[in-house]
CSV table of C-alpha atoms in Angstrom, one decimal:
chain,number,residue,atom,x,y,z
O,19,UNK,CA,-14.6,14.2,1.8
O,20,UNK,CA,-15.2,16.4,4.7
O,21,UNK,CA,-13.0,16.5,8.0
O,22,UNK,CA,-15.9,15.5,10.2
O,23,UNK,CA,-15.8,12.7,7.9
O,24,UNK,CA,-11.7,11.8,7.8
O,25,UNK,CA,-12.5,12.0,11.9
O,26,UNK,CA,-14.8,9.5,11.6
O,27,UNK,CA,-12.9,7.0,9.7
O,28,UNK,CA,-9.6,7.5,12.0
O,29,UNK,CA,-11.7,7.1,14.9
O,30,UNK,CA,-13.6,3.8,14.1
O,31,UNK,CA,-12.8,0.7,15.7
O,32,UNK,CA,-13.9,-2.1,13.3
O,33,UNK,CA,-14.7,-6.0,15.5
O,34,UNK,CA,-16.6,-7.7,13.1
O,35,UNK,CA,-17.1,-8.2,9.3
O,36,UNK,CA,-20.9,-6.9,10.2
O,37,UNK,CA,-19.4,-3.5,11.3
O,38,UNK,CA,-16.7,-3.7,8.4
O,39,UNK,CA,-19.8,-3.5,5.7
O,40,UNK,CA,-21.4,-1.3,7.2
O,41,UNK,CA,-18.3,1.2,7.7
O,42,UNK,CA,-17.3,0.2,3.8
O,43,UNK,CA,-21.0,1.1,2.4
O,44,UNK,CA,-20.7,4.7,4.6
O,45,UNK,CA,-17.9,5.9,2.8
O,46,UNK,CA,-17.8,4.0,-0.6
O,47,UNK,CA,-19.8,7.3,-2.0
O,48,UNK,CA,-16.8,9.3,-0.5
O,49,UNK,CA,-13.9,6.8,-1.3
O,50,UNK,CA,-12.7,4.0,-3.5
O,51,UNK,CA,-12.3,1.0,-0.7
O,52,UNK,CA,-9.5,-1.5,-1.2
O,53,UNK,CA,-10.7,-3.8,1.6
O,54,UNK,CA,-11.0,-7.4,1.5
O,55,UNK,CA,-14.6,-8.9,1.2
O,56,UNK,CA,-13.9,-10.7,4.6
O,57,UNK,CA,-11.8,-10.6,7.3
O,58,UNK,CA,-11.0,-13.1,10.4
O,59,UNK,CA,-11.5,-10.7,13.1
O,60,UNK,CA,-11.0,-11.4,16.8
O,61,UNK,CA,-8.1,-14.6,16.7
O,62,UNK,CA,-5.5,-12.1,17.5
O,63,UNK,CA,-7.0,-9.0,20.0
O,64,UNK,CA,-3.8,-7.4,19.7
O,65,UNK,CA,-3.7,-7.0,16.1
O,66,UNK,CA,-6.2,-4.2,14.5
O,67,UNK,CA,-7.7,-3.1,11.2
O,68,UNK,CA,-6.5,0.0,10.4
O,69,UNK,CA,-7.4,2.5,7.5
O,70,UNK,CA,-4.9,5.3,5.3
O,71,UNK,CA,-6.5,7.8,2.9
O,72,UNK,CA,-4.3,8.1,-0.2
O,73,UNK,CA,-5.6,10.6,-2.6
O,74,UNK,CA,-4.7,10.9,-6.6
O,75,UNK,CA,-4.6,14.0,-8.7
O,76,UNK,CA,-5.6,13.0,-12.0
O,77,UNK,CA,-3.6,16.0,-13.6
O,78,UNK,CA,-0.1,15.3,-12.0
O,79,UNK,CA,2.0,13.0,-14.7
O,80,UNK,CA,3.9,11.8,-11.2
O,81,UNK,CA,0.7,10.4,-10.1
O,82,UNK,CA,-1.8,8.7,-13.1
O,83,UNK,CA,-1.0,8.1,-16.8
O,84,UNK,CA,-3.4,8.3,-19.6
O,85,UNK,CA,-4.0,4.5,-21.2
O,86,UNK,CA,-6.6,3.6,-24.2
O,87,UNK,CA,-10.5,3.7,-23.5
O,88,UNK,CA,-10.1,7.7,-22.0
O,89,UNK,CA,-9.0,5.8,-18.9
O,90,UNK,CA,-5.9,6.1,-16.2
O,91,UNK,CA,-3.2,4.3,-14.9
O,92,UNK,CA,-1.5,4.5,-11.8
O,93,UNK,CA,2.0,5.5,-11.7
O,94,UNK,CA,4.8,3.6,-9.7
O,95,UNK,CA,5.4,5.9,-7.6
O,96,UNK,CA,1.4,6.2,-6.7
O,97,UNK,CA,1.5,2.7,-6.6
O,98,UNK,CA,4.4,2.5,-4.3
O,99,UNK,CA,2.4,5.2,-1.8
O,100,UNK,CA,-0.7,2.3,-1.8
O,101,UNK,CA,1.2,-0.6,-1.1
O,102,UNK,CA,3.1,1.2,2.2
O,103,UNK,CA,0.2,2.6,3.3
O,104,UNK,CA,-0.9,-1.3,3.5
O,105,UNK,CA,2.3,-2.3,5.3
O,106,UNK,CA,2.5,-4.1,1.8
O,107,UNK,CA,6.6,-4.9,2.2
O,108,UNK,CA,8.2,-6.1,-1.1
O,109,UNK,CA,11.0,-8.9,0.4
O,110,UNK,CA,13.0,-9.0,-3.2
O,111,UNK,CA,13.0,-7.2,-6.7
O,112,UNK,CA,14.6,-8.4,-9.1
O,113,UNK,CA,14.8,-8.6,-12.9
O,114,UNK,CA,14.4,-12.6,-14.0
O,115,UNK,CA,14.4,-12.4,-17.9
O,116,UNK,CA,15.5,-9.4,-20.2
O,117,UNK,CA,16.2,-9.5,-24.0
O,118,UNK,CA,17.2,-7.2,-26.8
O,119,UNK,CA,17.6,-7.1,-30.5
O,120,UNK,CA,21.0,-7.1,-32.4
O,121,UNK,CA,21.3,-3.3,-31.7
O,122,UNK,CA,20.6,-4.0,-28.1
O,123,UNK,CA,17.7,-2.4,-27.6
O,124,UNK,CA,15.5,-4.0,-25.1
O,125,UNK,CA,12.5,-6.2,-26.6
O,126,UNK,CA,11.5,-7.8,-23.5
O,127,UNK,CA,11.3,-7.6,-19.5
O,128,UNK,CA,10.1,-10.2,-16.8
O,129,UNK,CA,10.3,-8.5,-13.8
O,130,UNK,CA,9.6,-10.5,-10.3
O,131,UNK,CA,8.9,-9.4,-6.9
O,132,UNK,CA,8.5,-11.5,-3.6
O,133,UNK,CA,6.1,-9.6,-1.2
O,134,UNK,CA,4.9,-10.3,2.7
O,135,UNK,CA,2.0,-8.7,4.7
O,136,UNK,CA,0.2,-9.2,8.0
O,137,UNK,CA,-3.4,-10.5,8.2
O,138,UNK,CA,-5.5,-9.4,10.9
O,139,UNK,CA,-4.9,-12.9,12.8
O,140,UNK,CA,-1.6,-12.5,13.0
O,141,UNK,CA,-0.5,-14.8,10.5
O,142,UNK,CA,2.0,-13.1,8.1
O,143,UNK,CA,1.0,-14.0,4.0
O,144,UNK,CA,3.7,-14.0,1.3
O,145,UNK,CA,3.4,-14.0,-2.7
O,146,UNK,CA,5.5,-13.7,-5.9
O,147,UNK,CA,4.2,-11.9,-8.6
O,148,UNK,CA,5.6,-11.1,-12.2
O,149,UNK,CA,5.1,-8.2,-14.5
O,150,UNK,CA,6.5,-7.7,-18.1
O,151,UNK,CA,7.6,-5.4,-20.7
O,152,UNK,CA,6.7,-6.8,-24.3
O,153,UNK,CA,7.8,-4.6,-27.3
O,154,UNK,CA,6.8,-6.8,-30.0
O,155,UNK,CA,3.3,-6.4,-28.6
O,156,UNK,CA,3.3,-2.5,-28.0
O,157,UNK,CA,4.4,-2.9,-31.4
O,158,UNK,CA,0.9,-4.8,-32.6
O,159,UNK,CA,-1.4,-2.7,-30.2
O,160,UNK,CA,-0.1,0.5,-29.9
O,161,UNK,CA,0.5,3.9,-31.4
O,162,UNK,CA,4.1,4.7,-32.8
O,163,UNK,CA,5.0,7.8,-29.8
O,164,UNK,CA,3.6,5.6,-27.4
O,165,UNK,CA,6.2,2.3,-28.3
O,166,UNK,CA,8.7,4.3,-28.1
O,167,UNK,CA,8.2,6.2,-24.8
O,168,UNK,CA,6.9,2.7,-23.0
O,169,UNK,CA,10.6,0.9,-24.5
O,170,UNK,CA,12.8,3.6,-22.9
O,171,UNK,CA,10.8,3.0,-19.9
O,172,UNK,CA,10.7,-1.0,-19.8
O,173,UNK,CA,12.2,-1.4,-16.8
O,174,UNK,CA,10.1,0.6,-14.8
O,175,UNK,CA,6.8,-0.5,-16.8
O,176,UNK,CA,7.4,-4.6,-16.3
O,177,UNK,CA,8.4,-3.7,-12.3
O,178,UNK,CA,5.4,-1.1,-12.2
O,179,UNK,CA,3.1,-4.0,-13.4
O,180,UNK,CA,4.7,-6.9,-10.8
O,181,UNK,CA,4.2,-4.8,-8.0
O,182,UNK,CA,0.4,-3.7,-8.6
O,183,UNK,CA,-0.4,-7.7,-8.9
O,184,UNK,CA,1.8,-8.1,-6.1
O,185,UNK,CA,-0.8,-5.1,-4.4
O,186,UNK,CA,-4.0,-7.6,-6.3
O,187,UNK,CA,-2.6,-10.3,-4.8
O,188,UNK,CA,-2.1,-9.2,-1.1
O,189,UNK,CA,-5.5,-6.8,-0.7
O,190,UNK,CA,-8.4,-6.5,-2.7
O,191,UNK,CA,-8.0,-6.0,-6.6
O,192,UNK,CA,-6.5,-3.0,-7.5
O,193,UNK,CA,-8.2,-2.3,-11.0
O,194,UNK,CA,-5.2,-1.5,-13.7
O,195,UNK,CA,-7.2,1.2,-15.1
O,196,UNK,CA,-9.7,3.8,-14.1
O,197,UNK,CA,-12.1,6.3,-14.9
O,198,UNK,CA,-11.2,10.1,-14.1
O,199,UNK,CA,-14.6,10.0,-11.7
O,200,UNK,CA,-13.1,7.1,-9.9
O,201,UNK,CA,-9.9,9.0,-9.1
O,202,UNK,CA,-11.9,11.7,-7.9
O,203,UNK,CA,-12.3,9.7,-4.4
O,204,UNK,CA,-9.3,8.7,-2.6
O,205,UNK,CA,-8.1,5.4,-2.2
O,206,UNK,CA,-9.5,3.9,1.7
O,207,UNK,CA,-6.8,1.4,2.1
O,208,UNK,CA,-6.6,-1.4,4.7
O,209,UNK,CA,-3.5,-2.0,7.0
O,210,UNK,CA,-3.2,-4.3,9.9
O,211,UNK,CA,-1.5,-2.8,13.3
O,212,UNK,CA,-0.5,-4.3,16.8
O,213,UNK,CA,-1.5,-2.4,19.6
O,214,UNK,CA,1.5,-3.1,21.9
O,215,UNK,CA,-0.9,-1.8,24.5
């Protein structure tokens, strides 16, 4: 995207859903929009609908994964940038079921996280959202290099998949997979500020 363009976006002031659309079909052939489909706007003057550019290199490992299909994950770490950029704050983490084998090797992972945003009235919204680890079913689906990398990483993978429904949950659906031409554009991602002002 150009820097006339960026300008553009950090200077608009968005009122109504009318302008929303209109701002969201200007820059959905430059970005990949994570805004809700409507928004209450103009309960709360104070509070305003902000916008964060978050950009994804498709050939850092920190950043995306490769998954079946030719496709792309995003990594925690990636997924972590989205959900502050949204002023997505996660209230409790925590692990909720784990079990292992008789070696004690881990076979499955039920991960939960509490979450808590701001909408644009003011209101504040809240969620739980679980994520999970299965090994049994890596076993059934997938190849034999990738069961063993996802089960040293099965922590990470069941909280990596509760936070990204926590994300689905709170904004617009965050896709859990996506094609290297979709990465290409950066995420446009909503956030909702006060203007103390």
């Amino acid at each position: 995207m150009s820097n006339d363009k960026l300008a553009n976006v950090s200077k608009s002031v968005i009122s109504s859903t009318e302008e929303m659309s209109t701002f969201l079909q200007n820059l959905k052939e430059h970005t990949y929009p994570l805004f809700p489909e409507t928004v209450n706007f103009g309960v709360r003057p104070e509070f305003k609908l902000s916008a964060t550019i978050v950009s994804v290199d498709v050939n850092n490992e920190r950043d995306v994964y490769p998954v079946d299909g030719g496709k792309y994950a995003l990594h925690l770490n990636k997924i972590n940038e989205i959900a502050q950029a949204s002023d997505l704050k996660i209230t409790d983490s925590r692990i909720i079921d784990r079990k292992v084998d008789n070696d004690g090797r881990v076979t499955y992972i039920s991960h939960q996280v509490s979450w808590e945003m701001r909408n644009i009235d003011g209101s504040i919204k809240s969620g739980v959202a679980t994520g999970k680890y299965d090994y049994y079913n890596d076993v059934a689906t997938k190849k034999e290099g990738q069961v063993k990398t996802r089960r040293k990483h099965a922590e990470a993978l069941a909280e990596s998949n509760a936070l990204t429904r926590a994300f689905n949950k709170a904004i617009a659906k965050l896709p859990q997979s996506f094609s290297k031409n979709e990465l290409s554009k950066p995420f446009l991602i909503p956030c909702v500020i006060q203007d103390t002002n």
